[in-house]
Amino acid sequence: MTESQQPTLTDTIERLSRKKISSVELTHGYLQAIRDHSELGAFISVDEDKALEAAALADKAGPPDENQPLRGIPIAVKDLFVTASGTTTCASQFLKGYESPFTATSVQKLYDAGAFCIGKTNLDEFAMGSSNENSSFGPVKNPWDTTRVPGGSSGGSAAAVAAQLAPVALGTDTGGSIRQPAAMCGISGLKPTYGRISRYGMIAFASSLDQAGPMAVSAKDCALVARIMAGADRLDATSVDKPITRWEEPIPNVFEGLRIGVPKQYLIDGVDPEVLSAVDQAISQLEKLGATRVEISLPHTEFAVACYYVIAAAEASSNLARFDGIRFGARAQEISTLTELYERSRTEGFGSEVKRRILLGTYVLSSGYYDAYYLKAQKVRTLIQRDFQDAFEHECDLIACPTAPTTAFPLGEKTADPLQMYLADVFTIPGSLAGIPVLSVPCGFDGNHLPVGIQLIGQAWDEHRLLSVAQRYQEETTWHLQAPPLLSHGGKA
Amino acid sequence: MNDNTNAQRLVDIAEIKRIARLARLDISETDAERFSSDVNGILNYIRKLQELDTETISPLSHVHGSHNVFRRDEQEDYDKREKILLNVPERSGNFIKVPLIIDQESN
């Protein structure tokens, strides 16, 4: 076989339903692929026996149905969601071997819908990074070009879907950690509205920004998985009770009167012209489907990265205070005082980027600097949120722009310069600060045949419209169905 | 690395060490130098925020507007105590072992 097409989750469910394949066969295939492509570094842990056991149970229960639409589907779970089975490490030495007493709510909901975990995926340590090079289990490689990064922090999940190691993966997004790797690996990824999915059982990085979401081949796949994960949870006080419809069924006539805003601030220097041209063509395609393109202004865009790095670092320094070597995680040896125990355990347990952000966060929260940095950033966050509110109120129904300023960059290119790495998130951060839903879908390739992603940004709680537009776009295009060359020769295809 | 000529030195090595202490990190001399250079670079970038007049703007701490979420404070059964304790680095029965906290002379 010379060319392989990415199988969607929707197709796989269909095959299970028609008994063309069993869950055990499906799972065997993925486990084999995970072994064949271990050089990608996509997984931190895989429990083959557990997965096959779950698959056999699913086969016994019968094909997927209305109650369990995901019955028999193996899912890859970012190793930041705690799971009662196996370990949860957050790609940190600190949590090596940690076994959670419980499973994250969002993961449990997928289990309740019949899915099971095939393995825990690699990430930047504590989700701090944009290239997946900050993992203490080694970097993840991009399936489209293994000399390049997959993006981050959900790089393992993105690589797993792109290389057909799992039909769907879970990611988390604080400043772009689902969308940016989805774009760089040529898959679809949704960061829902803040509060849409319970954060209970997600190891906290920046609590006012963190959201879980699906990463899969198509927007329809993401829609199905996200609406199952969604819903209020008494164990997360920031989760919100809002109606959830069948997002995998596109809203009829969604393009009627639809105005797509294109922010002029996103056409900045440093954005790869090939990325801009692919995104522009995608917007033209949306126009052909009936949408109207309008130029809009989001005047505070240039302040978003600075604002984000104050708020995210401050919240991280506070959240990561719980890693003290007392109740769980690695404890330093040969120490004599309690302070020494804290200091040595944290110093030995955390990697450089985590320490850098803890230091930055502690600095901006420390006495004398709080108003100048943290309070200031919170005020700027209000302005950024208002930019979006104004645009949605007066100018457009959704916003389209590139997901990342470039396609996947070479491994090692930005590791020496933290600020350059942070700027890889320039387009994903504003939506995170505003807490609104954003979807990234593939929309073309650059000259090196590396995937480009387009972001669709919506108003709070407007996931169904975003997902409908993307589903209609994907009915007309095949960018999301293209498989990396890695799979054409000798792979499982 | 480079020491940005027109950038201000907002934190020196001594300040980074003080911050590290507050964060319960025990960083080496080499790390202190590197982190102070990195943090300076980032802080100089963050100074950009000062260009904006935010005098009349209220801070955002929760995107959907902050509110308290109350529930009844009720006792619930929990059956995973042992699984929690299995993660404790050093334990004695159902207790977590830690170094001496209050020194015996001052006690």
Coordinates of C-alpha atoms in Angstrom, one line a residue:
Chain A
M1 CA 0.0 0.0 0.0
T2 CA 1.5 3.3 -1.0
E3 CA -0.8 5.8 0.6
S4 CA -2.6 5.6 3.9
Q5 CA -5.5 7.7 4.9
Q6 CA -6.0 8.6 8.6
P7 CA -8.9 6.5 9.9
T8 CA -11.3 8.7 11.9
L9 CA -12.7 7.7 15.3
T10 CA -16.1 8.0 13.7
D11 CA -15.2 5.3 11.1
T12 CA -13.7 3.1 13.8
I13 CA -16.8 3.2 15.8
E14 CA -18.8 2.4 12.7
R15 CA -16.5 -0.7 12.0
L16 CA -17.0 -1.9 15.6
S17 CA -20.8 -1.4 15.3
R18 CA -20.9 -3.4 12.1
K19 CA -18.6 -6.0 13.7
K20 CA -16.1 -5.6 10.9
I21 CA -13.4 -5.6 13.7
S22 CA -13.4 -6.5 17.3
S23 CA -12.1 -4.3 20.1
V24 CA -9.4 -6.9 20.8
E25 CA -8.2 -6.8 17.2
L26 CA -8.3 -3.1 17.1
T27 CA -6.3 -2.9 20.4
H28 CA -3.8 -5.4 19.2
G29 CA -3.2 -3.3 16.1
Y30 CA -2.6 -0.1 18.1
L31 CA -0.3 -1.9 20.6
Q32 CA 1.7 -3.2 17.7
A33 CA 1.9 0.3 16.2
I34 CA 3.0 1.7 19.5
R35 CA 5.8 -0.8 19.6
D36 CA 6.7 -0.2 16.0
H37 CA 7.0 3.6 16.5
S38 CA 8.5 3.6 20.0
E39 CA 11.2 6.0 18.6
L40 CA 8.6 8.8 18.5
G41 CA 8.6 8.8 22.4
A42 CA 4.8 9.4 22.3
F43 CA 4.0 7.2 25.4
I44 CA 5.4 7.2 28.9
S45 CA 3.6 4.1 30.0
V46 CA 1.5 1.4 28.2
D47 CA -0.2 -1.5 30.0
E48 CA -0.8 -4.0 27.2
D49 CA -2.5 -6.6 29.4
K50 CA -4.9 -4.1 31.0
A51 CA -5.8 -2.7 27.6
L52 CA -6.5 -6.1 26.1
E53 CA -8.5 -7.2 29.1
A54 CA -10.7 -4.1 28.8
A55 CA -11.0 -4.7 25.0
A56 CA -12.2 -8.3 25.7
L57 CA -14.7 -7.1 28.2
A58 CA -16.0 -4.5 25.7
D59 CA -16.3 -7.2 23.0
K60 CA -18.3 -9.3 25.4
A61 CA -20.7 -6.4 26.1
G62 CA -21.4 -6.0 22.4
P63 CA -20.9 -3.2 19.8
P64 CA -21.1 0.5 20.7
D65 CA -24.6 1.7 21.4
E66 CA -26.5 4.8 22.5
N67 CA -25.5 4.2 26.2
Q68 CA -21.9 3.5 25.5
P69 CA -21.0 5.2 22.2
L70 CA -17.3 4.6 22.8
R71 CA -17.5 0.9 23.8
G72 CA -14.3 -0.8 22.8
I73 CA -12.4 2.3 21.9
P74 CA -8.9 2.6 23.3
I75 CA -7.9 6.1 24.2
A76 CA -4.4 7.7 24.8
V77 CA -4.4 9.8 27.9
K78 CA -2.0 12.6 28.6
D79 CA 0.1 11.6 31.6
L80 CA -1.3 14.7 33.5
F81 CA -4.7 13.2 34.1
V82 CA -4.6 11.0 37.1
T83 CA -5.8 7.4 36.6
A84 CA -6.5 4.9 39.3
S85 CA -4.8 2.2 37.2
G86 CA -1.1 2.5 36.4
T87 CA 1.1 5.5 37.1
T88 CA 0.7 9.3 36.6
T89 CA 4.0 11.2 36.2
C90 CA 3.3 14.5 34.6
A91 CA 6.7 13.7 32.8
S92 CA 8.4 14.7 36.0
Q93 CA 11.1 12.8 38.1
F94 CA 9.1 14.1 41.1
L95 CA 6.1 11.9 40.3
K96 CA 8.0 8.8 38.9
G97 CA 6.0 5.8 40.0
Y98 CA 3.1 7.8 41.5
E99 CA -0.2 5.9 41.7
S100 CA -3.3 7.9 42.0
P101 CA -6.1 6.7 44.3
F102 CA -8.7 8.0 41.8
T103 CA -9.4 8.7 38.1
A104 CA -9.9 12.2 36.7
T105 CA -13.6 13.0 36.2
S106 CA -13.2 13.6 32.4
V107 CA -11.4 10.4 31.9
Q108 CA -13.9 8.5 34.0
K109 CA -16.7 9.8 31.9
L110 CA -15.1 8.3 28.8
Y111 CA -14.6 5.0 30.6
D112 CA -18.3 5.2 31.5
A113 CA -19.0 5.6 27.8
G114 CA -17.2 2.4 27.1
A115 CA -13.7 3.6 26.3
F116 CA -10.5 2.4 28.1
C117 CA -6.9 3.7 28.4
I118 CA -4.3 2.2 26.1
G119 CA -1.5 4.3 27.5
K120 CA -0.4 7.5 29.1
T121 CA 1.2 10.0 26.7
N122 CA 4.4 12.1 27.0
L123 CA 4.3 15.9 27.7
D124 CA 6.4 18.8 28.8
E125 CA 7.0 18.4 32.5
F126 CA 3.9 19.6 34.3
A127 CA 2.7 20.9 30.8
M128 CA 5.2 23.6 30.8
G129 CA 6.5 23.9 27.3
S130 CA 5.7 24.4 23.6
S131 CA 7.8 21.7 22.1
N132 CA 7.6 18.6 24.3
E133 CA 11.4 18.8 24.9
N134 CA 11.0 19.5 28.6
S135 CA 9.9 15.9 29.4
S136 CA 12.1 14.0 31.9
F137 CA 11.3 10.9 29.8
G138 CA 12.9 12.4 26.7
P139 CA 11.4 14.5 23.8
V140 CA 8.6 13.4 21.5
K141 CA 9.3 13.5 17.8
N142 CA 7.0 14.8 15.1
P143 CA 5.6 11.9 13.0
W144 CA 5.8 14.2 9.9
D145 CA 9.5 14.7 10.3
T146 CA 11.2 13.0 13.2
T147 CA 13.9 15.7 13.4
R148 CA 11.3 18.2 14.4
V149 CA 9.2 18.9 17.5
P150 CA 5.5 17.8 17.7
G151 CA 4.6 21.0 19.6
G152 CA 3.7 21.0 23.2
S153 CA 2.8 20.5 25.8
S154 CA 0.4 17.7 24.7
G155 CA 3.1 16.5 22.2
G156 CA 2.7 12.8 23.0
S157 CA -1.0 12.9 22.5
A158 CA -0.7 14.7 19.1
A159 CA 2.0 12.4 17.9
A160 CA 0.0 9.3 19.0
V161 CA -3.0 10.4 16.9
A162 CA -1.0 11.5 13.9
A163 CA 1.0 8.2 13.8
Q164 CA -2.2 6.1 14.3
L165 CA -1.1 4.8 17.7
A166 CA -4.6 5.6 19.1
P167 CA -7.9 6.7 17.6
V168 CA -8.2 9.6 20.0
A169 CA -6.1 11.2 22.7
L170 CA -6.7 13.5 25.6
G171 CA -4.8 16.7 26.0
T172 CA -4.8 19.7 28.3
D173 CA -4.5 23.3 27.3
T174 CA -3.4 26.2 29.4
G175 CA -1.9 28.5 26.8
G176 CA -2.2 26.4 23.6
S177 CA -1.1 22.9 24.7
I178 CA -3.8 21.1 22.8
R179 CA -4.1 23.4 19.7
Q180 CA -0.4 24.1 18.9
P181 CA 0.7 20.4 18.9
A182 CA -2.5 19.5 17.0
A183 CA -1.6 22.0 14.3
M184 CA 2.0 20.9 14.2
C185 CA 1.1 17.2 13.9
G186 CA -1.8 17.7 11.4
I187 CA -4.7 16.7 13.6
S188 CA -7.8 18.3 15.1
G189 CA -7.9 19.5 18.7
L190 CA -10.4 21.4 20.8
K191 CA -9.9 23.6 23.9
P192 CA -13.4 24.0 25.2
T193 CA -14.8 27.0 27.1
Y194 CA -13.2 27.3 30.6
G195 CA -15.5 25.5 33.0
R196 CA -17.0 23.2 30.3
I197 CA -15.1 20.1 31.4
S198 CA -14.2 19.2 35.0
R199 CA -10.6 19.8 36.0
Y200 CA -10.8 17.3 38.8
G201 CA -7.9 14.9 38.4
M202 CA -5.9 17.1 36.1
I203 CA -2.7 17.9 37.9
A204 CA -2.9 21.7 38.2
F205 CA -0.6 24.1 36.3
A206 CA -2.5 27.4 36.1
S207 CA -6.0 26.9 37.5
S208 CA -7.7 29.9 35.9
L209 CA -6.6 28.7 32.5
D210 CA -6.3 24.9 32.4
Q211 CA -8.9 23.0 30.4
A212 CA -9.0 19.4 29.1
G213 CA -10.0 18.5 25.6
P214 CA -9.8 15.9 22.9
M215 CA -7.3 15.5 20.1
A216 CA -8.3 13.4 17.1
V217 CA -8.3 13.1 13.3
S218 CA -11.5 15.0 12.7
A219 CA -13.6 17.8 14.2
K220 CA -16.5 15.3 14.4
D221 CA -14.3 12.9 16.5
C222 CA -13.4 15.8 18.8
A223 CA -17.1 16.8 19.0
L224 CA -18.2 13.4 20.2
V225 CA -15.5 12.9 22.7
A226 CA -15.7 16.5 24.1
R227 CA -19.5 16.4 24.6
I228 CA -19.0 13.1 26.6
M229 CA -16.3 14.7 28.7
A230 CA -18.3 17.9 29.3
G231 CA -20.6 18.8 32.2
A232 CA -20.7 20.2 35.7
D233 CA -18.9 18.2 38.4
R234 CA -19.3 18.7 42.1
L235 CA -15.6 18.0 42.5
D236 CA -14.6 21.1 40.5
A237 CA -16.3 24.2 41.7
T238 CA -15.3 26.1 38.5
S239 CA -17.1 23.6 36.2
V240 CA -20.4 25.0 34.9
D241 CA -23.8 23.5 34.3
K242 CA -24.7 24.4 30.7
P243 CA -26.8 22.5 28.1
I244 CA -24.8 20.0 26.0
T245 CA -26.2 18.9 22.7
R246 CA -25.0 16.3 20.2
W247 CA -22.0 18.3 19.0
E248 CA -21.1 15.6 16.5
E249 CA -24.2 16.4 14.5
P250 CA -23.6 19.8 12.7
I251 CA -26.1 22.6 13.2
P252 CA -28.1 22.7 9.9
N253 CA -27.4 25.8 7.8
V254 CA -24.6 26.9 10.1
F255 CA -23.1 29.1 7.4
E256 CA -26.2 31.1 6.9
G257 CA -25.3 34.7 7.8
L258 CA -22.1 33.5 9.5
R259 CA -19.5 36.3 9.8
I260 CA -15.9 35.2 10.2
G261 CA -13.7 37.8 11.8
V262 CA -10.0 37.9 10.7
P263 CA -8.0 39.9 13.2
K264 CA -5.5 42.3 11.6
Q265 CA -3.2 42.0 14.6
Y266 CA -2.5 38.4 13.7
L267 CA -0.7 39.3 10.4
I268 CA 2.4 40.2 12.3
D269 CA 6.1 39.9 11.3
G270 CA 7.6 36.6 12.0
V271 CA 4.5 34.6 10.8
D272 CA 5.5 32.2 8.1
P273 CA 4.0 33.4 4.8
E274 CA 3.2 29.8 3.9
V275 CA 1.2 29.5 7.1
L276 CA -0.7 32.7 6.3
S277 CA -1.4 31.6 2.8
A278 CA -2.8 28.2 3.9
V279 CA -5.0 29.9 6.5
D280 CA -6.2 32.5 3.9
Q281 CA -7.2 29.7 1.5
A282 CA -9.1 27.9 4.3
I283 CA -11.0 31.1 5.0
S284 CA -11.8 31.4 1.3
Q285 CA -13.2 27.9 1.5
L286 CA -15.4 28.9 4.4
E287 CA -16.6 31.8 2.3
K288 CA -17.5 29.4 -0.5
L289 CA -19.6 27.5 2.0
G290 CA -21.5 30.7 2.7
A291 CA -19.6 32.6 5.4
T292 CA -18.7 36.3 5.1
R293 CA -15.1 37.4 5.9
V294 CA -14.8 40.6 7.9
E295 CA -11.6 42.2 9.1
I296 CA -11.7 42.8 12.8
S297 CA -9.4 44.3 15.5
L298 CA -8.3 42.7 18.7
P299 CA -6.2 45.7 19.8
H300 CA -4.5 44.1 22.9
T301 CA -3.2 41.0 21.1
E302 CA 0.4 42.1 21.4
F303 CA 0.2 42.1 25.2
A304 CA -1.2 38.6 25.6
V305 CA 2.0 36.7 25.9
A306 CA 3.4 39.0 28.5
C307 CA 0.1 38.9 30.4
Y308 CA 0.0 35.1 30.2
Y309 CA 3.5 34.5 31.5
V310 CA 2.8 36.6 34.6
I311 CA -0.5 34.9 35.4
A312 CA 0.5 31.3 34.4
A313 CA 3.8 31.5 36.3
A314 CA 2.2 33.0 39.4
E315 CA -0.5 30.3 39.5
A316 CA 2.1 27.6 38.8
S317 CA 4.3 28.7 41.6
S318 CA 1.4 28.4 43.9
N319 CA 0.0 25.1 42.6
L320 CA 3.4 23.4 42.6
A321 CA 3.9 24.3 46.3
R322 CA 2.2 21.0 47.1
F323 CA 5.1 19.1 45.7
D324 CA 7.1 19.0 49.0
G325 CA 8.3 15.4 49.2
I326 CA 6.2 14.7 52.3
R327 CA 3.0 12.9 51.2
F328 CA 3.8 11.7 47.7
G329 CA 6.5 11.9 45.1
A330 CA 10.2 11.7 45.4
R331 CA 11.7 12.6 48.8
A332 CA 15.4 13.6 48.9
Q333 CA 17.6 11.3 51.0
E334 CA 20.1 12.0 53.8
I335 CA 18.5 15.2 55.0
S336 CA 18.3 16.4 58.6
T337 CA 15.8 19.3 58.7
L338 CA 12.3 19.8 57.3
T339 CA 13.4 22.9 55.3
E340 CA 16.2 20.9 53.8
L341 CA 13.8 18.1 52.9
Y342 CA 11.5 20.5 51.0
E343 CA 14.4 22.3 49.3
R344 CA 16.4 19.2 48.3
S345 CA 13.2 17.2 47.2
R346 CA 12.0 20.1 45.0
T347 CA 15.5 20.9 43.6
E348 CA 16.1 17.3 42.6
G349 CA 12.5 16.6 41.5
F350 CA 11.8 19.5 39.2
G351 CA 13.4 20.2 35.8
S352 CA 14.8 23.5 34.6
E353 CA 11.8 25.0 32.9
V354 CA 9.6 24.2 35.9
K355 CA 12.1 25.9 38.2
R356 CA 12.3 28.9 35.9
R357 CA 8.5 29.3 36.0
I358 CA 8.3 28.8 39.8
L359 CA 11.0 31.5 40.2
L360 CA 9.3 33.9 37.9
G361 CA 5.9 33.2 39.6
T362 CA 7.3 33.6 43.1
Y363 CA 9.0 36.9 42.0
V364 CA 5.8 38.4 40.5
L365 CA 3.8 37.5 43.6
S366 CA 6.4 38.6 46.1
S367 CA 6.0 41.5 48.4
G368 CA 6.6 44.8 46.5
Y369 CA 6.1 43.4 43.0
Y370 CA 2.6 42.1 43.2
D371 CA 0.8 45.3 42.0
A372 CA 3.4 46.0 39.2
Y373 CA 3.2 42.5 37.7
Y374 CA 0.4 40.3 38.9
L375 CA -2.4 42.9 39.4
K376 CA -1.3 44.6 36.2
A377 CA -1.5 41.4 34.3
Q378 CA -5.0 40.6 35.7
K379 CA -6.1 44.1 34.5
V380 CA -4.6 43.5 31.0
R381 CA -6.4 40.1 31.0
T382 CA -9.7 42.1 31.3
L383 CA -8.8 44.2 28.3
I384 CA -7.9 41.0 26.3
Q385 CA -11.3 39.4 27.2
R386 CA -13.1 42.7 26.2
D387 CA -11.4 42.6 22.8
F388 CA -13.1 39.3 22.1
Q389 CA -16.4 40.4 23.7
D390 CA -16.5 43.6 21.5
A391 CA -15.7 41.6 18.4
F392 CA -18.4 39.1 19.0
E393 CA -20.9 41.7 20.0
H394 CA -20.5 44.0 17.0
E395 CA -18.4 42.4 14.2
C396 CA -18.4 38.6 13.9
D397 CA -19.7 35.2 15.0
L398 CA -16.4 33.5 15.1
I399 CA -12.8 34.3 14.5
A400 CA -10.3 32.6 12.3
C401 CA -6.5 32.8 12.5
P402 CA -3.4 30.7 12.3
T403 CA -2.9 28.3 15.3
A404 CA 0.9 28.8 15.4
P405 CA 3.2 31.3 13.6
T406 CA 5.3 28.6 12.1
T407 CA 5.0 24.9 11.2
A408 CA 6.9 22.4 13.4
F409 CA 10.5 23.6 14.2
P410 CA 13.6 21.5 14.5
L411 CA 14.3 19.8 17.8
G412 CA 16.7 21.9 19.9
E413 CA 16.1 25.1 17.9
K414 CA 14.5 27.1 20.7
T415 CA 15.6 25.3 23.9
A416 CA 18.3 27.8 24.7
D417 CA 16.0 30.8 24.6
P418 CA 12.9 30.5 26.8
L419 CA 11.4 33.7 25.5
Q420 CA 11.5 32.6 21.8
M421 CA 9.8 29.3 23.0
Y422 CA 7.1 31.3 24.7
L423 CA 6.4 33.3 21.5
A424 CA 5.4 30.0 19.8
D425 CA 2.1 30.4 21.7
V426 CA 1.4 34.0 20.5
F427 CA -1.8 33.0 18.7
T428 CA -3.2 30.4 21.2
I429 CA -2.7 32.4 24.4
P430 CA -5.4 35.2 23.8
G431 CA -8.2 32.6 23.6
S432 CA -6.9 31.0 26.8
L433 CA -6.9 34.3 28.7
A434 CA -10.4 35.0 27.6
G435 CA -11.6 31.5 28.5
I436 CA -13.4 30.9 25.2
P437 CA -13.6 27.8 23.1
V438 CA -11.0 27.3 20.3
L439 CA -10.6 24.5 17.8
S440 CA -7.6 23.9 15.6
V441 CA -8.0 21.9 12.4
P442 CA -5.5 21.1 9.6
C443 CA -5.7 23.4 6.6
G444 CA -2.7 22.7 4.4
F445 CA 1.0 22.1 4.2
D446 CA 4.1 24.2 3.9
G447 CA 6.9 23.6 1.3
N448 CA 8.5 20.9 3.6
H449 CA 5.2 19.0 3.7
L450 CA 4.6 20.0 7.3
P451 CA 1.0 20.5 8.4
V452 CA -0.5 23.9 9.0
G453 CA -3.4 24.5 11.4
I454 CA -6.2 27.1 11.5
Q455 CA -7.9 28.2 14.7
L456 CA -11.6 28.8 14.9
I457 CA -12.3 30.9 18.0
G458 CA -15.9 31.2 19.4
Q459 CA -17.9 32.9 22.1
A460 CA -18.1 31.2 25.5
W461 CA -20.2 28.0 25.4
D462 CA -20.5 28.2 21.5
E463 CA -18.6 24.9 20.9
H464 CA -21.4 23.4 18.8
R465 CA -21.2 26.2 16.2
L466 CA -17.3 26.0 16.0
L467 CA -17.5 22.2 15.7
S468 CA -20.3 22.4 13.1
V469 CA -18.3 24.9 10.9
A470 CA -15.2 22.7 11.2
Q471 CA -17.2 19.5 10.3
R472 CA -18.6 21.1 7.2
Y473 CA -15.1 22.3 6.3
Q474 CA -13.8 18.8 6.7
E475 CA -16.5 17.4 4.5
E476 CA -15.1 19.6 1.7
T477 CA -11.4 19.1 2.3
T478 CA -9.0 16.2 3.0
W479 CA -6.2 17.9 4.9
H480 CA -7.1 16.1 8.1
L481 CA -7.2 12.7 6.4
Q482 CA -3.6 12.9 5.2
A483 CA -1.2 10.5 7.0
P484 CA 2.5 11.3 7.7
P485 CA 4.9 9.6 5.2
L486 CA 6.2 7.5 8.1
L487 CA 3.1 5.4 7.8
S488 CA 3.3 4.8 4.0
H489 CA 6.4 2.6 4.0
G490 CA 6.3 -0.5 6.1
G491 CA 4.0 0.9 8.8
K492 CA 0.8 -0.7 9.8
A493 CA -1.0 0.9 6.8
Chain B
M1 CA 23.9 33.9 27.4
N2 CA 23.4 37.4 26.0
D3 CA 22.8 40.2 28.5
N4 CA 20.5 42.4 26.5
T5 CA 22.3 45.7 26.3
N6 CA 19.3 48.0 26.5
A7 CA 17.5 45.8 29.0
Q8 CA 17.3 46.6 32.6
R9 CA 18.8 44.2 35.2
L10 CA 15.7 43.7 37.3
V11 CA 16.9 40.8 39.3
D12 CA 20.5 40.1 40.2
I13 CA 21.9 36.8 41.4
A14 CA 21.4 37.6 45.1
E15 CA 17.7 38.4 44.4
I16 CA 17.2 35.1 42.5
K17 CA 18.7 33.2 45.4
R18 CA 16.3 35.0 47.8
I19 CA 13.3 34.1 45.5
A20 CA 14.6 30.6 45.3
R21 CA 14.6 30.4 49.1
L22 CA 11.0 31.6 49.2
A23 CA 10.0 28.9 46.7
R24 CA 12.0 26.3 48.6
L25 CA 14.4 25.7 45.9
D26 CA 18.1 25.2 46.6
I27 CA 19.8 26.3 43.4
S28 CA 23.5 26.1 42.6
E29 CA 25.7 29.1 41.8
T30 CA 25.7 28.2 38.0
D31 CA 21.9 27.8 38.0
A32 CA 21.4 31.1 39.9
E33 CA 23.4 32.9 37.1
R34 CA 21.5 31.2 34.3
F35 CA 18.1 31.7 35.9
S36 CA 18.8 35.4 36.7
S37 CA 19.7 36.0 33.1
D38 CA 16.6 34.1 31.9
V39 CA 14.2 35.7 34.3
N40 CA 15.6 39.1 33.4
G41 CA 15.0 38.5 29.8
I42 CA 11.4 37.5 30.5
L43 CA 10.7 40.4 32.9
N44 CA 12.0 42.9 30.4
Y45 CA 9.6 41.4 27.9
I46 CA 6.8 41.6 30.5
R47 CA 7.6 45.3 31.1
K48 CA 5.6 45.9 27.9
L49 CA 2.4 45.7 30.0
Q50 CA 3.4 49.0 31.6
E51 CA 2.6 50.7 28.3
L52 CA -1.1 50.2 28.9
D53 CA -3.1 52.6 31.1
T54 CA -5.2 50.3 33.3
E55 CA -6.1 52.9 36.0
T56 CA -9.8 52.3 35.6
I57 CA -9.7 48.6 34.6
S58 CA -10.7 46.0 37.2
P59 CA -8.6 42.9 37.4
L60 CA -9.9 39.5 36.1
S61 CA -9.4 36.5 38.2
H62 CA -12.1 34.3 36.9
V63 CA -13.3 34.4 33.2
H64 CA -17.0 34.0 33.9
G65 CA -17.0 36.4 36.8
S66 CA -16.0 35.2 40.3
H67 CA -18.6 33.7 42.6
N68 CA -18.5 31.3 45.5
V69 CA -19.9 27.9 45.0
F70 CA -21.3 26.4 48.3
R71 CA -22.1 22.9 49.3
R72 CA -23.0 21.3 52.6
D73 CA -20.1 20.3 54.7
E74 CA -20.9 16.7 55.2
Q75 CA -18.8 13.7 56.2
E76 CA -18.4 11.0 53.5
D77 CA -16.9 7.6 53.6
Y78 CA -13.7 7.1 51.9
D79 CA -12.2 3.7 51.2
K80 CA -8.9 4.4 49.5
R81 CA -6.8 5.5 52.5
E82 CA -4.3 2.7 52.0
K83 CA -3.9 3.6 48.3
I84 CA -3.1 7.2 49.4
L85 CA -0.6 6.0 52.0
L86 CA 1.2 3.8 49.5
N87 CA 2.5 6.9 47.8
V88 CA 4.0 8.3 51.1
P89 CA 7.8 8.2 50.8
E90 CA 8.4 7.2 54.4
R91 CA 5.6 6.0 56.7
S92 CA 5.1 4.3 60.0
G93 CA 1.8 2.5 60.1
N94 CA -0.8 5.1 59.2
F95 CA 1.5 8.0 59.9
I96 CA 3.8 10.0 57.6
K97 CA 7.3 10.2 58.9
V98 CA 9.0 13.6 58.6
P99 CA 12.2 15.1 60.1
L100 CA 12.0 16.7 63.5
I101 CA 10.0 20.0 63.2
I102 CA 10.4 21.6 66.6
D103 CA 13.9 21.4 67.9
Q104 CA 14.0 19.8 71.3
E105 CA 15.9 22.6 73.1
S106 CA 13.3 25.2 72.4
N107 CA 10.5 22.8 73.3

